[in-house]
XYZ file of C-alpha atoms in Angstrom:
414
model
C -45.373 -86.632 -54.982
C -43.503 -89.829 -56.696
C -40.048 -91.009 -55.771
C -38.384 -89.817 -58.928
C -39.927 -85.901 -58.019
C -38.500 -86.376 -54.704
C -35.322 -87.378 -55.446
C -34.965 -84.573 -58.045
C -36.216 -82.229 -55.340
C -33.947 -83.538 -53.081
C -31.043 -83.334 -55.342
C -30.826 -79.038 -55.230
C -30.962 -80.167 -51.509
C -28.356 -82.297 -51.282
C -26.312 -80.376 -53.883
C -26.318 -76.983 -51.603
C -25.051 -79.503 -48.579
C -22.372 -81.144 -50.762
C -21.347 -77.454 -51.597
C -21.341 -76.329 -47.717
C -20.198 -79.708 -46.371
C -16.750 -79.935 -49.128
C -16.300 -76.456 -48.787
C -16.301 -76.509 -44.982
C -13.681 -79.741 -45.358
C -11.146 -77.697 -47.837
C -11.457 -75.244 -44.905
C -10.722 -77.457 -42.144
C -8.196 -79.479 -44.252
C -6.326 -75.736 -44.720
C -6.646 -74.374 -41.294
C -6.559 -76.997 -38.566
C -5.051 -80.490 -40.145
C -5.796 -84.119 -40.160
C -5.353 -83.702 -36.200
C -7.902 -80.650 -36.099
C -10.184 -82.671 -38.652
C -10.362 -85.540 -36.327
C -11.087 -83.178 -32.822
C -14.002 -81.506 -34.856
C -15.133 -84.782 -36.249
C -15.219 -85.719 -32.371
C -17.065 -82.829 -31.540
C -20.271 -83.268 -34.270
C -20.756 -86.637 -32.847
C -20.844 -85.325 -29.211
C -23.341 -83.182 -30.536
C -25.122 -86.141 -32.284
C -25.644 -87.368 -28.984
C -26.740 -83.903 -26.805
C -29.310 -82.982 -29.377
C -31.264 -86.214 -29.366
C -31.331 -86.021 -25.866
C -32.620 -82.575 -25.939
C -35.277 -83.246 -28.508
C -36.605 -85.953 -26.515
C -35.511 -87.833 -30.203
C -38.880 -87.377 -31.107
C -38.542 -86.274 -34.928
C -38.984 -89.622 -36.740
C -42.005 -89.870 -34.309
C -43.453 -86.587 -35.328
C -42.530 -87.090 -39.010
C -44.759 -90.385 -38.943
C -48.057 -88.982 -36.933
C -48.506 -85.722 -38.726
C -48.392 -87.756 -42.192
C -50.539 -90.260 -40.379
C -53.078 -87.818 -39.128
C -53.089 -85.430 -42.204
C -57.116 -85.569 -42.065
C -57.139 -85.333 -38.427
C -56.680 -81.639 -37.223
C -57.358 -81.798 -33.729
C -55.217 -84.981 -33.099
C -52.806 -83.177 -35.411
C -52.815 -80.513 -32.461
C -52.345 -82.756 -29.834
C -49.344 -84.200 -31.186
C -47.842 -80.457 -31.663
C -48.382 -79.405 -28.516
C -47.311 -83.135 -26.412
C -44.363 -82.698 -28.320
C -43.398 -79.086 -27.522
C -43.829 -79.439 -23.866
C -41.470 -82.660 -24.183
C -38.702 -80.952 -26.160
C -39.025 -77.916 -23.986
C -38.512 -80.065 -20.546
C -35.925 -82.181 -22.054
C -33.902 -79.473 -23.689
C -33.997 -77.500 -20.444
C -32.292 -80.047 -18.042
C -29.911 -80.901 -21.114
C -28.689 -76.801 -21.409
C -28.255 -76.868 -17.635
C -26.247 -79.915 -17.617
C -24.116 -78.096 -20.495
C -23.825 -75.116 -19.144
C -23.112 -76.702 -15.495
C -20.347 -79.736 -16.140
C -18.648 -77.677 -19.387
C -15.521 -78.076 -17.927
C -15.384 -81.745 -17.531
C -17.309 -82.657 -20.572
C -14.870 -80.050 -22.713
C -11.585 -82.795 -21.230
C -13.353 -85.887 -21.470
C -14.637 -85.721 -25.099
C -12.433 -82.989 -26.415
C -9.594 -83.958 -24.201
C -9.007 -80.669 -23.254
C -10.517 -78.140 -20.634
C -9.865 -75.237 -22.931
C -12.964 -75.597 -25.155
C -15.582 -75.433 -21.561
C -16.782 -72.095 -22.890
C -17.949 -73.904 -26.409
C -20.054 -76.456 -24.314
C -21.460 -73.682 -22.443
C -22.142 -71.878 -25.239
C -24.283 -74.547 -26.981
C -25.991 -74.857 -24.311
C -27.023 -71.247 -24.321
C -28.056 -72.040 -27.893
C -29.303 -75.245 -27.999
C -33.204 -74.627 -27.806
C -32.652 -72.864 -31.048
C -31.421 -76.327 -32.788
C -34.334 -78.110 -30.855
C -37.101 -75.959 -32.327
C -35.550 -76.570 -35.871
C -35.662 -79.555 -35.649
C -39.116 -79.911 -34.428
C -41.011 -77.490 -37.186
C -38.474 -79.479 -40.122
C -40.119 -82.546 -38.948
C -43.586 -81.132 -39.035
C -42.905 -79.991 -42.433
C -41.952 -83.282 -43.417
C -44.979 -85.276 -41.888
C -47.007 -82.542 -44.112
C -44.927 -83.426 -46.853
C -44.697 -80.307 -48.177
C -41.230 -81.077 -49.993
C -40.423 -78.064 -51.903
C -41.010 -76.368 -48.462
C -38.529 -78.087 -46.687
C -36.317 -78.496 -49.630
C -35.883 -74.642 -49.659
C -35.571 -74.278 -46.172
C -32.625 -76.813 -46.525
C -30.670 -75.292 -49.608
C -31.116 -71.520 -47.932
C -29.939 -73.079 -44.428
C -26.907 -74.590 -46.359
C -26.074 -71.235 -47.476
C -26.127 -69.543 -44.096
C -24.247 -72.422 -42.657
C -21.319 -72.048 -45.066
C -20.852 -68.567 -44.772
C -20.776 -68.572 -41.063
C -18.612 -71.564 -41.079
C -16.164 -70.797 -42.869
C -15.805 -67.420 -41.659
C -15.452 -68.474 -38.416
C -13.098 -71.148 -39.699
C -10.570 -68.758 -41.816
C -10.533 -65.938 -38.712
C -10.126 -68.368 -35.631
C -9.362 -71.828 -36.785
C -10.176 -75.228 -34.467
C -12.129 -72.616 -32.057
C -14.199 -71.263 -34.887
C -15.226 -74.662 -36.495
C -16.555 -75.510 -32.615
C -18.468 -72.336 -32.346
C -19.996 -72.375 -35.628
C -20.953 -76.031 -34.684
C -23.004 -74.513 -31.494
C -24.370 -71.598 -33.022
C -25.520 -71.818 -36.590
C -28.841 -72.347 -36.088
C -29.295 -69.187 -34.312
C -29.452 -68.130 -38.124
C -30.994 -70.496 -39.639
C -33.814 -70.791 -37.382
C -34.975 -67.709 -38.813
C -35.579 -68.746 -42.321
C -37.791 -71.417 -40.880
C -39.807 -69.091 -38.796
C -39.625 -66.915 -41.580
C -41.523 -68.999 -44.202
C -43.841 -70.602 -41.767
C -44.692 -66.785 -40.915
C -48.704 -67.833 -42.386
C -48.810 -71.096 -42.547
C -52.309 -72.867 -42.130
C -51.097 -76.084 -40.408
C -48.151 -74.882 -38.051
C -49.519 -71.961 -35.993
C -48.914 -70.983 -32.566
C -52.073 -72.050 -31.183
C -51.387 -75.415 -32.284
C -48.255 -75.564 -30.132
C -50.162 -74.301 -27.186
C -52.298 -77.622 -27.134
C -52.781 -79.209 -23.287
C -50.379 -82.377 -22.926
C -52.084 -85.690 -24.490
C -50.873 -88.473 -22.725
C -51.870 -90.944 -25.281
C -50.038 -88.992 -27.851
C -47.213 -89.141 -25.497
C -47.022 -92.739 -25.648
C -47.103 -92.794 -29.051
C -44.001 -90.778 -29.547
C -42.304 -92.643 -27.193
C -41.739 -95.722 -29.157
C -40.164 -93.872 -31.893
C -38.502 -91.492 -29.422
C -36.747 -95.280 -27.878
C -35.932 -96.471 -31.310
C -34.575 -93.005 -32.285
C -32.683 -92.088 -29.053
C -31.081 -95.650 -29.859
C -29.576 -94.804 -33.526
C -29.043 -91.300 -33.163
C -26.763 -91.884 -29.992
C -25.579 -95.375 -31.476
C -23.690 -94.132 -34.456
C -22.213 -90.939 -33.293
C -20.856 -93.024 -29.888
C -19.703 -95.934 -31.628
C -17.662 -93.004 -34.467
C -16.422 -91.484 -30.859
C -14.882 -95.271 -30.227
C -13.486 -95.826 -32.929
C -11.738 -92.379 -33.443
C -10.734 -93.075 -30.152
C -9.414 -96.238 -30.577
C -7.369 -94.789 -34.223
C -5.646 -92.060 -32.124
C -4.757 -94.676 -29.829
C -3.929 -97.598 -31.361
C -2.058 -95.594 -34.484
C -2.300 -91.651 -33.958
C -4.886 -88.789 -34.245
C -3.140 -88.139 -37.966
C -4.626 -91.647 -38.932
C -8.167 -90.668 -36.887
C -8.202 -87.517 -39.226
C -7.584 -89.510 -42.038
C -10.556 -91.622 -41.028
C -12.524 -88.942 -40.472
C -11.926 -87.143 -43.787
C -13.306 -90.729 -45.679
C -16.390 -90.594 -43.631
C -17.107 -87.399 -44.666
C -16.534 -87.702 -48.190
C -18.974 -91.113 -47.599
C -21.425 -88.568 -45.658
C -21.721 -86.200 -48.656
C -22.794 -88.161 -51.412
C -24.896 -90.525 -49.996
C -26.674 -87.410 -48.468
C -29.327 -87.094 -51.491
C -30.108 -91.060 -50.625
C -30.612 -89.983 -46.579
C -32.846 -86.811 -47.683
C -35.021 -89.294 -50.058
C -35.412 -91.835 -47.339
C -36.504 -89.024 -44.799
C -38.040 -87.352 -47.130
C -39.915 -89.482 -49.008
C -40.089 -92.907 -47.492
C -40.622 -92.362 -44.196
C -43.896 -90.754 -44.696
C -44.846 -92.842 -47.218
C -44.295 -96.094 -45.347
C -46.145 -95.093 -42.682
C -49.068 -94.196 -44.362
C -49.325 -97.372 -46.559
C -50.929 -100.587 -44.696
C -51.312 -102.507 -48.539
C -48.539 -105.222 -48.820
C -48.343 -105.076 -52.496
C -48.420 -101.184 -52.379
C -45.004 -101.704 -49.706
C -43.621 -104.034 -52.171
C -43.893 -101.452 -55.131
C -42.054 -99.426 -53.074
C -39.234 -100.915 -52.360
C -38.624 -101.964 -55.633
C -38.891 -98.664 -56.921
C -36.460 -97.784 -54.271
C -33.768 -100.135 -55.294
C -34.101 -99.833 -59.023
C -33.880 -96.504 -58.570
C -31.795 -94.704 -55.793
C -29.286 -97.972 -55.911
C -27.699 -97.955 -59.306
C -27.105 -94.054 -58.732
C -24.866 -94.696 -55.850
C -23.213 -97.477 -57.142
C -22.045 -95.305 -60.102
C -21.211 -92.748 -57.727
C -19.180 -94.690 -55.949
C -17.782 -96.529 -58.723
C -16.810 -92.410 -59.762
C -15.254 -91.546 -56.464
C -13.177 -94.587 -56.108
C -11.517 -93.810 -59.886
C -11.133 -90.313 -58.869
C -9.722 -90.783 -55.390
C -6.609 -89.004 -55.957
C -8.192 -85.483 -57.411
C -11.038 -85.712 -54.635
C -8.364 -85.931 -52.371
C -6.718 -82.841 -53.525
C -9.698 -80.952 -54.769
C -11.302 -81.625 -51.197
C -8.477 -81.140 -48.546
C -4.685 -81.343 -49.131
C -1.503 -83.225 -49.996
C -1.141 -84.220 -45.876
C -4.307 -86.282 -46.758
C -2.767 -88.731 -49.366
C -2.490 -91.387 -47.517
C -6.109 -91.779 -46.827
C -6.256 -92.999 -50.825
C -5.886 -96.953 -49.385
C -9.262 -96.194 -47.386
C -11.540 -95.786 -50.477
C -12.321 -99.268 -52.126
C -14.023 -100.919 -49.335
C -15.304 -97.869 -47.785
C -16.944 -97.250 -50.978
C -18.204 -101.066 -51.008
C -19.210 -100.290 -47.651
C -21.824 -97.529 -48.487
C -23.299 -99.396 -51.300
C -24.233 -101.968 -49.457
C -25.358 -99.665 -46.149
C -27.925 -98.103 -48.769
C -29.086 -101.785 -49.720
C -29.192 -102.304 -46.088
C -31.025 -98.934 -45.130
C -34.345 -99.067 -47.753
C -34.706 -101.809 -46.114
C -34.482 -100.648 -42.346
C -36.704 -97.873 -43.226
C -39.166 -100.650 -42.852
C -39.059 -101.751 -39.245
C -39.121 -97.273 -38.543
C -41.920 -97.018 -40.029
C -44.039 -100.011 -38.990
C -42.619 -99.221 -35.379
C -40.751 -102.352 -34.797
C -39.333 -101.417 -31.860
C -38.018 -104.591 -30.412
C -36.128 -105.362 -33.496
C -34.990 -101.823 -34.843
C -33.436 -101.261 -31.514
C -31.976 -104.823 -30.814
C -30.026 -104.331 -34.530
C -28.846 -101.210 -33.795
C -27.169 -101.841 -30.548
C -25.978 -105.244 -31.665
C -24.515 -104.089 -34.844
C -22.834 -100.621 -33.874
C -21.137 -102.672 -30.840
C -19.987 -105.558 -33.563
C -18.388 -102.457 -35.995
C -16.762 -100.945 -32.610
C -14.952 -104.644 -32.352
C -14.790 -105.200 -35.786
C -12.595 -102.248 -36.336
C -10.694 -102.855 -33.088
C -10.007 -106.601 -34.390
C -8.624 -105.414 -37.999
C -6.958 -102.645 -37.448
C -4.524 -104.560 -34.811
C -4.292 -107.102 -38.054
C -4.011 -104.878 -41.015
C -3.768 -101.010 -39.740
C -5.619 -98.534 -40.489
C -7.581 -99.795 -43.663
C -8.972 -102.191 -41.282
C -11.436 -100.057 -40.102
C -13.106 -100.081 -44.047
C -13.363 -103.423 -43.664
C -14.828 -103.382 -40.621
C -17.125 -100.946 -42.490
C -18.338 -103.183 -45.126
C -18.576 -106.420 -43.477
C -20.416 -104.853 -40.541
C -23.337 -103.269 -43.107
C -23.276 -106.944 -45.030
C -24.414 -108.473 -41.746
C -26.717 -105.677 -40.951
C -28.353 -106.295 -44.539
C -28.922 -110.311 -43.794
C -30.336 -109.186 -40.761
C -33.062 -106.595 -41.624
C -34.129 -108.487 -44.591
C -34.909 -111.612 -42.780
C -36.772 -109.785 -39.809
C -38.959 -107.889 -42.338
C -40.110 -110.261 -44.349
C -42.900 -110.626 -43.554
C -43.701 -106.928 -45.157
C -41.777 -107.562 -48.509
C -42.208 -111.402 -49.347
């Protein structure tokens, strides 16, 4: 399947999460505020961080090995079941731990005790999200895209109806339960249409440990652990440092822009995952990595910079359409937000790169080094220019981030 099939594929998908994810923002904007926007915003990073610990962040890992060994049943096996018994240990100790310390983990990243009975409650639930997670990246290594497109759009669904039902009848607490326990639903249209599949049976999943496959995963599981708990931490800072510095309205105004950033460049994220991952890691031919990534930026790039270049003109009516008159003020946020994002998708085919060739050294060295430099970026502008100081942050943080990837990949493009 070509990029441009992909990315239309990928479009339904992303259109069914730009329905549930806008929707579920009007709904939030309604019922709990900028201030409720910015606790919930909190709350999806803390997640960010509890699931990749659970999963032993082993998707990208199990993505690249099943495409990898798509001729290759029985090491196909191997992988399934090495990587079961290391999400089921780690997502064990992590639903103790939940269940266990709910109270202080409820003040310290909520900063209230009141919400202990949400942590404990995702961690009642959290095996659920881990063995999503793990058959959605088997289905991607397969590539079997119209599979996991479907599965997508018809978990979108569920997770908007839930969502906001839980939203409209109990407000801040039922955005933070239907955080923790959506995917007791949509786990079930997974299992549901893997019911006869030929590659992902039981059996497969009941395959001895492999140490060597176990190694394997872990450099991808180190590389992964480091973005997924990188970005939501470093949001978690600097939402901390907004409510502090100039108040948790201003944090919910920050959080509102990120989201409307998160939405549309959600069809580019699916096509990378989707498509590019896999692809890159079963493609050794220089020339053939090259075609590639020129494909990729003739392609996917001009889209979002006319998407962006549509938001930013419409900033006032996606403001209203998409929350409320409170969230006005977050107009001044757009233009370099938007600049921003086009040049974090520049930055990210790029990235994609040192994932799939396993770079570990230098994927992990340029995530820690560049979330900690947008952390002090934003700290550094906002004390000079408020709260649009963060979007600067935001753009010149990705430039540098771009420079950097391209030069230590070079060697794969040039």
């Amino acid at each position: 399947m070509n990029l441009v099939k992909t990315s239309l594929l990928s479009l339904a998908s992303t259109a069914a999460k730009m329905v549930t994810g806008l929707a579920i923002s009007k709904a939030l904007a309604i019922y709990v505020g900028p201030s409720g926007l910015a606790v919930v915003g909190q709350f999806q990073n803390f997640i960010q961080i509890v699931l990749t610990a659970a999963k032993g962040a082993l998707d990208t890992g199990v993505t690249k090995y099943t495409a990898e060994y798509r001729d290759d049943e029985a090491r196909r096996w191997r992988l399934f079941g090495t990587a079961a018994r290391i999400c089921a240990v780690s997502c064990t100790l992590v639903a103790f731990l939940l269940i266990g310390a709910a109270e202080p983990l409820s003040r310290h990243f909520l900063h209230t005790g009141d919400y202990a009975y949400v942590m404990r409650l995702f961690g009642a639930t959290i095996g659920l999200f881990v063995l999503n997670s793990l058959l959605l990246a088997i289905l991607n290594g397969l590539q079997e895209i119209q599979t996991y497109i479907f599965v997508n759009i018809v978990q979108s669904a569920l997770t908007l109806v839930l969502t906001t039902l839980l939203i409209v009848s109990l407000g801040l607490d039922g955005a933070l339960i239907a955080l923790v326990t959506n995917q007791s639903l949509v786990l079930c249209v997974v299992l549901w249409k893997l019911r006869h599949h030929p590659v992902v049976r039981v059996a497969a999943f009941r395959t001895a440990f492999d140490r060597e496959e176990a190694i394997r995963l872990s450099k991808f599981a180190l590389m992964a652990s480091i973005s997924a708990v990188a970005a939501p931490l470093t949001s978690i800072l600097v939402r901390d440092h907004i409510t502090r510095s100039i108040g948790q309205q201003e944090a919910g105004y920050w959080q509102a822009i990120w989201y409307i950033s998160s939405v549309y460049l959600t069809v580019v994220t699916t096509t990378l995952s989707v498509y590019y991952l896999p692809k890159l890691s079963a493609t050794d031919d220089k020339q053939a990595l090259r075609s590639e990534m020129r494909n990729g930026y003739a392609f996917i790039l001009p889209i979002v910079m006319v998407v962006a270049v549509g938001v930013y003109l419409a900033r006032e009516v996606v403001i209203r359409v998409l929350f409320t008159e409170q969230f006005a003020p977050m107009a001044e946020l757009f233009r370099w937000m938007l600049i921003g994002d086009v040049v974090k998708l520049a930055s990210w085919l790029v990235a994609y790169l040192m994932l799939a060739k396993a770079m570990m050294k230098s994927f992990i060295a340029t995530e820690v080094i560049f979330s900690a430099s947008f952390v002090l970026l934003s700290m550094m502008l906002t004390s000079r220019f408020g709260l649009v100081g963060v979007t600067y942050a935001h753009a010149l943080n990705y430039l540098m981030y771009l420079l950097a990837v391209a030069v230590l990949t070079r060697r794969f493009w040039l």
